[in-house]
Amino acid sequence: MLERGRGSVGTVKTLRAAALFGAAMLGCDEQTAAQPEPELFGVPWGGGDDDDAEPIGLAIDLKNGTSAPLRLHAGARFFLEQIDISTVVTSAVDEGVKGLAHSGDFAHAPWLGTHFVEQETAQLPDAEGKYTRSRFYQGALWMTLPSLILLGQLDDDGHPIGLPITMSIGSDGQRRASDHFFVRRLRAIQRTLGCATPSDCTGSTQFEEEAVVELRNALKQTPSFALHPATAALELRWTANPLQRWVIPVEQETDPEYAYGFQIDVDVLTPPGPDGWFLPGQELTFRVTLRDGEGNRLHPEGSLPSYNDVIFGANEAGFQYYQGFFDPTWVFWRRKHRERTFIAHFMGPAQNVRPIHSIVPLEQILTEDVQQVATLEQDGLFDVWKVFPTTDGVFGGAFDPQHLGWAEPGSDTFSVQLPANAPPGTYRLTTKARRVYHGEDLAFTRTIEVQVGTAAPTSKTLETGNCQTCHTEGGSLSAVLHRNPNRGTCYGCHAPLGVEYDAPIHTRVHFIHSRSNRFDAEVKQCDTCHLTAASIQRTSKSACLSCHTSYPQSHVTAFGPVSSIYVGGQAESFSQCTSSCHKTHPSSGL
């Protein structure tokens, strides 16, 4: 329906009809629903004194039909930036995701076409030594067909205030100019709990079935709406699931302590040498400061709150720590954007940046604060990272029944020991975090550069590129994920981890683009992203099987069966399989 117009009169008529449909669903009478077209995307009362203010990206998170109250700044203007919907039902029998068609928020959604795609088992066992297997499903009509989201405002009595804003989420399989969101991921997941081994779930009687909607990265900041003084709730409707009504309570803040927006300052506390650069073997100390959009501090200088204070406390400032313990994530398949790790990494020299193949062991993550990720001897570059408030506290606390690590406050400073043989060049400290504050869910990344052994800046021409061909507007690299357009800094955090083998950047890029039906190019045409033939010649299970879903029986015999949809196997997946085979790739263009 929407695909016919692409900005034409047909599209305008469709959106007008959708707005009237939404008005009817929200309970507007005929006179209200028939308001003039200029108010189609707005609120008729006019929005007050802040009509020209830059709108705030609004994030909505609905779980099992409900949402925590949204505290919104009174008089602010918003556009819809992110929608997360999750509904879970349980079963004692293995029925796939059929239970979702009978109960929960999606019981009346059209499930025709649902089919199993692939599965993965959690890398680590639970406290009882059992494993959890996740099976992923797509193809239901509510996942694939074009549809519209409608968001309206309600007063204390539940009456609508004006017309809703209307947004198209397009259809599965291709992106359109009329789409409002860059990321569109709709699927169902079955989790099998209590598996004896990663490959054996025989006898399990604990099953969770979940419908998941992830919409984010609005391509433009329109349509937007001004928060009406009488608004007490927002109401979300969706044409793909028209009998379901979601109501989100709203609390308006007239004198908020902080501003919207998020930024990170990073300072080098160690003074450089007389020539203006640092020396190999020197210890460098950095300070990280989190601020709101107007520069107000979000924590006292010198300290950071404990993990418990942020996760379970009031956390008025809104900055986040890692939450994967409570909200399981899978790359592409489930809510990876909500993991919320606050981390800094120091890497260099810039002319040596490349994928890291050494695995960071679990024991190291549980016992050390600053993690050695890559060494010059093994990986050709130096890299360390630190998770805030403390690395060992965050991850060690997950394995400690008393949560001792989670009670420890953190420092806003940390130190890095440069190796004695550090090559001269430019080294980069990259810090990324996320803030969830009064309806806004915002990531930010800051990179600073320091010179080691020379005043001359160094760099490297990356062997991949052309990302901006697809990543435009609200889907640009400066807006998606960590909001980090400097791809040369990605390797430092994205190394193989003993808690997360799928972490390497090549694994994630291959996996996401090969699974997405909205990737515009042929996945097998490597030169869409790879710029040199050499960049596709390091053959490993993680490189190949993060894109391919199988390999020949001869490879199974030589390298073992495919046991992970992300990297093919376990730790061996990061070793180079061969230096003599697979020098080319069919249809690669290289």
PDB file of N, CA and C in Angstrom, residues 425-473:
ATOM      1  N   GLY A 425      53.849   6.389  17.029  1.00  0.00           N
ATOM      2  CA  GLY A 425      52.660   6.648  16.229  1.00  0.00           C
ATOM      3  C   GLY A 425      51.522   7.207  17.060  1.00  0.00           C
ATOM      4  N   THR A 426      50.353   7.233  16.452  1.00  0.00           N
ATOM      5  CA  THR A 426      49.140   7.741  17.087  1.00  0.00           C
ATOM      6  C   THR A 426      48.410   6.594  17.779  1.00  0.00           C
ATOM      7  N   TYR A 427      48.089   6.784  19.053  1.00  0.00           N
ATOM      8  CA  TYR A 427      47.306   5.820  19.826  1.00  0.00           C
ATOM      9  C   TYR A 427      45.967   6.473  20.164  1.00  0.00           C
ATOM     10  N   ARG A 428      44.916   5.665  20.237  1.00  0.00           N
ATOM     11  CA  ARG A 428      43.575   6.217  20.438  1.00  0.00           C
ATOM     12  C   ARG A 428      42.926   5.616  21.679  1.00  0.00           C
ATOM     13  N   LEU A 429      42.300   6.493  22.465  1.00  0.00           N
ATOM     14  CA  LEU A 429      41.456   6.063  23.577  1.00  0.00           C
ATOM     15  C   LEU A 429      40.012   6.336  23.175  1.00  0.00           C
ATOM     16  N   THR A 430      39.215   5.286  23.117  1.00  0.00           N
ATOM     17  CA  THR A 430      37.807   5.405  22.725  1.00  0.00           C
ATOM     18  C   THR A 430      36.934   4.990  23.893  1.00  0.00           C
ATOM     19  N   THR A 431      35.976   5.839  24.242  1.00  0.00           N
ATOM     20  CA  THR A 431      35.061   5.574  25.349  1.00  0.00           C
ATOM     21  C   THR A 431      33.638   5.641  24.836  1.00  0.00           C
ATOM     22  N   LYS A 432      32.846   4.636  25.166  1.00  0.00           N
ATOM     23  CA  LYS A 432      31.442   4.653  24.750  1.00  0.00           C
ATOM     24  C   LYS A 432      30.553   4.287  25.932  1.00  0.00           C
ATOM     25  N   ALA A 433      29.380   4.909  25.959  1.00  0.00           N
ATOM     26  CA  ALA A 433      28.414   4.660  27.031  1.00  0.00           C
ATOM     27  C   ALA A 433      27.028   4.977  26.496  1.00  0.00           C
ATOM     28  N   ARG A 434      26.041   4.733  27.328  1.00  0.00           N
ATOM     29  CA  ARG A 434      24.650   5.005  26.944  1.00  0.00           C
ATOM     30  C   ARG A 434      23.915   5.625  28.133  1.00  0.00           C
ATOM     31  N   ARG A 435      23.020   6.545  27.806  1.00  0.00           N
ATOM     32  CA  ARG A 435      22.208   7.205  28.830  1.00  0.00           C
ATOM     33  C   ARG A 435      20.731   7.016  28.503  1.00  0.00           C
ATOM     34  N   VAL A 436      19.950   6.600  29.498  1.00  0.00           N
ATOM     35  CA  VAL A 436      18.502   6.472  29.355  1.00  0.00           C
ATOM     36  C   VAL A 436      17.888   7.452  30.342  1.00  0.00           C
ATOM     37  N   TYR A 437      17.316   8.528  29.803  1.00  0.00           N
ATOM     38  CA  TYR A 437      16.895   9.623  30.669  1.00  0.00           C
ATOM     39  C   TYR A 437      15.599  10.229  30.157  1.00  0.00           C
ATOM     40  N   HIS A 438      14.540  10.119  30.964  1.00  0.00           N
ATOM     41  CA  HIS A 438      13.276  10.797  30.701  1.00  0.00           C
ATOM     42  C   HIS A 438      12.799  10.607  29.262  1.00  0.00           C
ATOM     43  N   GLY A 439      12.787   9.336  28.847  1.00  0.00           N
ATOM     44  CA  GLY A 439      12.262   9.007  27.534  1.00  0.00           C
ATOM     45  C   GLY A 439      13.284   8.960  26.426  1.00  0.00           C
ATOM     46  N   GLU A 440      14.496   9.431  26.673  1.00  0.00           N
ATOM     47  CA  GLU A 440      15.543   9.445  25.652  1.00  0.00           C
ATOM     48  C   GLU A 440      16.548   8.335  25.937  1.00  0.00           C
ATOM     49  N   ASP A 441      16.849   7.513  24.936  1.00  0.00           N
ATOM     50  CA  ASP A 441      17.819   6.421  25.044  1.00  0.00           C
ATOM     51  C   ASP A 441      18.925   6.729  24.051  1.00  0.00           C
ATOM     52  N   LEU A 442      20.070   7.205  24.550  1.00  0.00           N
ATOM     53  CA  LEU A 442      21.064   7.810  23.678  1.00  0.00           C
ATOM     54  C   LEU A 442      22.456   7.260  23.957  1.00  0.00           C
ATOM     55  N   ALA A 443      23.132   6.784  22.904  1.00  0.00           N
ATOM     56  CA  ALA A 443      24.528   6.359  23.007  1.00  0.00           C
ATOM     57  C   ALA A 443      25.447   7.510  22.627  1.00  0.00           C
ATOM     58  N   PHE A 444      26.698   7.418  23.083  1.00  0.00           N
ATOM     59  CA  PHE A 444      27.695   8.418  22.701  1.00  0.00           C
ATOM     60  C   PHE A 444      29.072   7.765  22.752  1.00  0.00           C
ATOM     61  N   THR A 445      29.925   8.137  21.809  1.00  0.00           N
ATOM     62  CA  THR A 445      31.301   7.652  21.771  1.00  0.00           C
ATOM     63  C   THR A 445      32.250   8.821  21.608  1.00  0.00           C
ATOM     64  N   ARG A 446      33.308   8.841  22.400  1.00  0.00           N
ATOM     65  CA  ARG A 446      34.345   9.876  22.295  1.00  0.00           C
ATOM     66  C   ARG A 446      35.691   9.203  22.077  1.00  0.00           C
ATOM     67  N   THR A 447      36.443   9.672  21.088  1.00  0.00           N
ATOM     68  CA  THR A 447      37.801   9.188  20.835  1.00  0.00           C
ATOM     69  C   THR A 447      38.778  10.346  20.927  1.00  0.00           C
ATOM     70  N   ILE A 448      39.853  10.149  21.684  1.00  0.00           N
ATOM     71  CA  ILE A 448      40.933  11.126  21.715  1.00  0.00           C
ATOM     72  C   ILE A 448      42.216  10.435  21.240  1.00  0.00           C
ATOM     73  N   GLU A 449      43.154  11.221  20.758  1.00  0.00           N
ATOM     74  CA  GLU A 449      44.406  10.671  20.247  1.00  0.00           C
ATOM     75  C   GLU A 449      45.581  11.181  21.072  1.00  0.00           C
ATOM     76  N   VAL A 450      46.550  10.314  21.306  1.00  0.00           N
ATOM     77  CA  VAL A 450      47.797  10.695  21.966  1.00  0.00           C
ATOM     78  C   VAL A 450      48.949  10.196  21.113  1.00  0.00           C
ATOM     79  N   GLN A 451      50.016  10.941  21.129  1.00  0.00           N
ATOM     80  CA  GLN A 451      51.197  10.580  20.353  1.00  0.00           C
ATOM     81  C   GLN A 451      52.214   9.872  21.245  1.00  0.00           C
ATOM     82  N   VAL A 452      52.733   8.769  20.750  1.00  0.00           N
ATOM     83  CA  VAL A 452      53.746   7.986  21.464  1.00  0.00           C
ATOM     84  C   VAL A 452      54.998   7.929  20.596  1.00  0.00           C
ATOM     85  N   GLY A 453      56.094   8.429  21.128  1.00  0.00           N
ATOM     86  CA  GLY A 453      57.387   8.313  20.463  1.00  0.00           C
ATOM     87  C   GLY A 453      57.603   9.216  19.269  1.00  0.00           C
ATOM     88  N   THR A 454      56.619  10.005  18.898  1.00  0.00           N
ATOM     89  CA  THR A 454      56.744  10.897  17.749  1.00  0.00           C
ATOM     90  C   THR A 454      55.639  11.936  17.779  1.00  0.00           C
ATOM     91  N   ALA A 455      55.915  13.083  17.178  1.00  0.00           N
ATOM     92  CA  ALA A 455      54.889  14.114  17.054  1.00  0.00           C
ATOM     93  C   ALA A 455      54.094  13.947  15.768  1.00  0.00           C
ATOM     94  N   ALA A 456      54.564  13.089  14.868  1.00  0.00           N
ATOM     95  CA  ALA A 456      53.926  12.922  13.560  1.00  0.00           C
ATOM     96  C   ALA A 456      52.722  11.987  13.680  1.00  0.00           C
ATOM     97  N   PRO A 457      51.524  12.452  13.332  1.00  0.00           N
ATOM     98  CA  PRO A 457      50.349  11.572  13.374  1.00  0.00           C
ATOM     99  C   PRO A 457      50.496  10.410  12.387  1.00  0.00           C
ATOM    100  N   THR A 458      49.971   9.254  12.763  1.00  0.00           N
ATOM    101  CA  THR A 458      49.974   8.089  11.877  1.00  0.00           C
ATOM    102  C   THR A 458      48.543   7.602  11.693  1.00  0.00           C
ATOM    103  N   SER A 459      48.306   6.919  10.598  1.00  0.00           N
ATOM    104  CA  SER A 459      46.967   6.399  10.315  1.00  0.00           C
ATOM    105  C   SER A 459      47.085   5.213   9.376  1.00  0.00           C
ATOM    106  N   LYS A 460      45.953   4.614   9.084  1.00  0.00           N
ATOM    107  CA  LYS A 460      45.922   3.485   8.166  1.00  0.00           C
ATOM    108  C   LYS A 460      44.682   3.592   7.288  1.00  0.00           C
ATOM    109  N   THR A 461      44.840   3.312   6.019  1.00  0.00           N
ATOM    110  CA  THR A 461      43.692   3.227   5.127  1.00  0.00           C
ATOM    111  C   THR A 461      43.041   1.868   5.327  1.00  0.00           C
ATOM    112  N   LEU A 462      41.814   1.867   5.793  1.00  0.00           N
ATOM    113  CA  LEU A 462      41.131   0.614   6.088  1.00  0.00           C
ATOM    114  C   LEU A 462      40.830  -0.147   4.805  1.00  0.00           C
ATOM    115  N   GLU A 463      40.736  -1.464   4.946  1.00  0.00           N
ATOM    116  CA  GLU A 463      40.521  -2.321   3.786  1.00  0.00           C
ATOM    117  C   GLU A 463      39.043  -2.595   3.524  1.00  0.00           C
ATOM    118  N   THR A 464      38.189  -1.928   4.279  1.00  0.00           N
ATOM    119  CA  THR A 464      36.747  -1.997   4.041  1.00  0.00           C
ATOM    120  C   THR A 464      36.208  -0.574   3.929  1.00  0.00           C
ATOM    121  N   GLY A 465      35.046  -0.448   3.325  1.00  0.00           N
ATOM    122  CA  GLY A 465      34.478   0.878   3.152  1.00  0.00           C
ATOM    123  C   GLY A 465      33.111   0.848   2.503  1.00  0.00           C
ATOM    124  N   ASN A 466      32.705   1.989   1.954  1.00  0.00           N
ATOM    125  CA  ASN A 466      31.422   2.162   1.257  1.00  0.00           C
ATOM    126  C   ASN A 466      30.218   2.044   2.185  1.00  0.00           C
ATOM    127  N   CYS A 467      30.437   2.127   3.500  1.00  0.00           N
ATOM    128  CA  CYS A 467      29.327   1.955   4.452  1.00  0.00           C
ATOM    129  C   CYS A 467      28.241   3.010   4.245  1.00  0.00           C
ATOM    130  N   GLN A 468      28.660   4.217   3.865  1.00  0.00           N
ATOM    131  CA  GLN A 468      27.713   5.317   3.728  1.00  0.00           C
ATOM    132  C   GLN A 468      26.743   5.110   2.570  1.00  0.00           C
ATOM    133  N   THR A 469      26.995   4.127   1.718  1.00  0.00           N
ATOM    134  CA  THR A 469      26.071   3.832   0.631  1.00  0.00           C
ATOM    135  C   THR A 469      24.692   3.472   1.179  1.00  0.00           C
ATOM    136  N   CYS A 470      24.662   2.708   2.252  1.00  0.00           N
ATOM    137  CA  CYS A 470      23.402   2.331   2.903  1.00  0.00           C
ATOM    138  C   CYS A 470      23.168   3.121   4.185  1.00  0.00           C
ATOM    139  N   HIS A 471      24.237   3.387   4.911  1.00  0.00           N
ATOM    140  CA  HIS A 471      24.114   4.045   6.213  1.00  0.00           C
ATOM    141  C   HIS A 471      24.043   5.558   6.024  1.00  0.00           C
ATOM    142  N   THR A 472      22.811   6.046   5.819  1.00  0.00           N
ATOM    143  CA  THR A 472      22.578   7.458   5.588  1.00  0.00           C
ATOM    144  C   THR A 472      21.563   7.996   6.592  1.00  0.00           C
ATOM    145  N   GLU A 473      21.463   9.313   6.673  1.00  0.00           N
ATOM    146  CA  GLU A 473      20.502  10.010   7.530  1.00  0.00           C
ATOM    147  C   GLU A 473      20.538   9.422   8.946  1.00  0.00           C
TER     148      GLU A 473
END
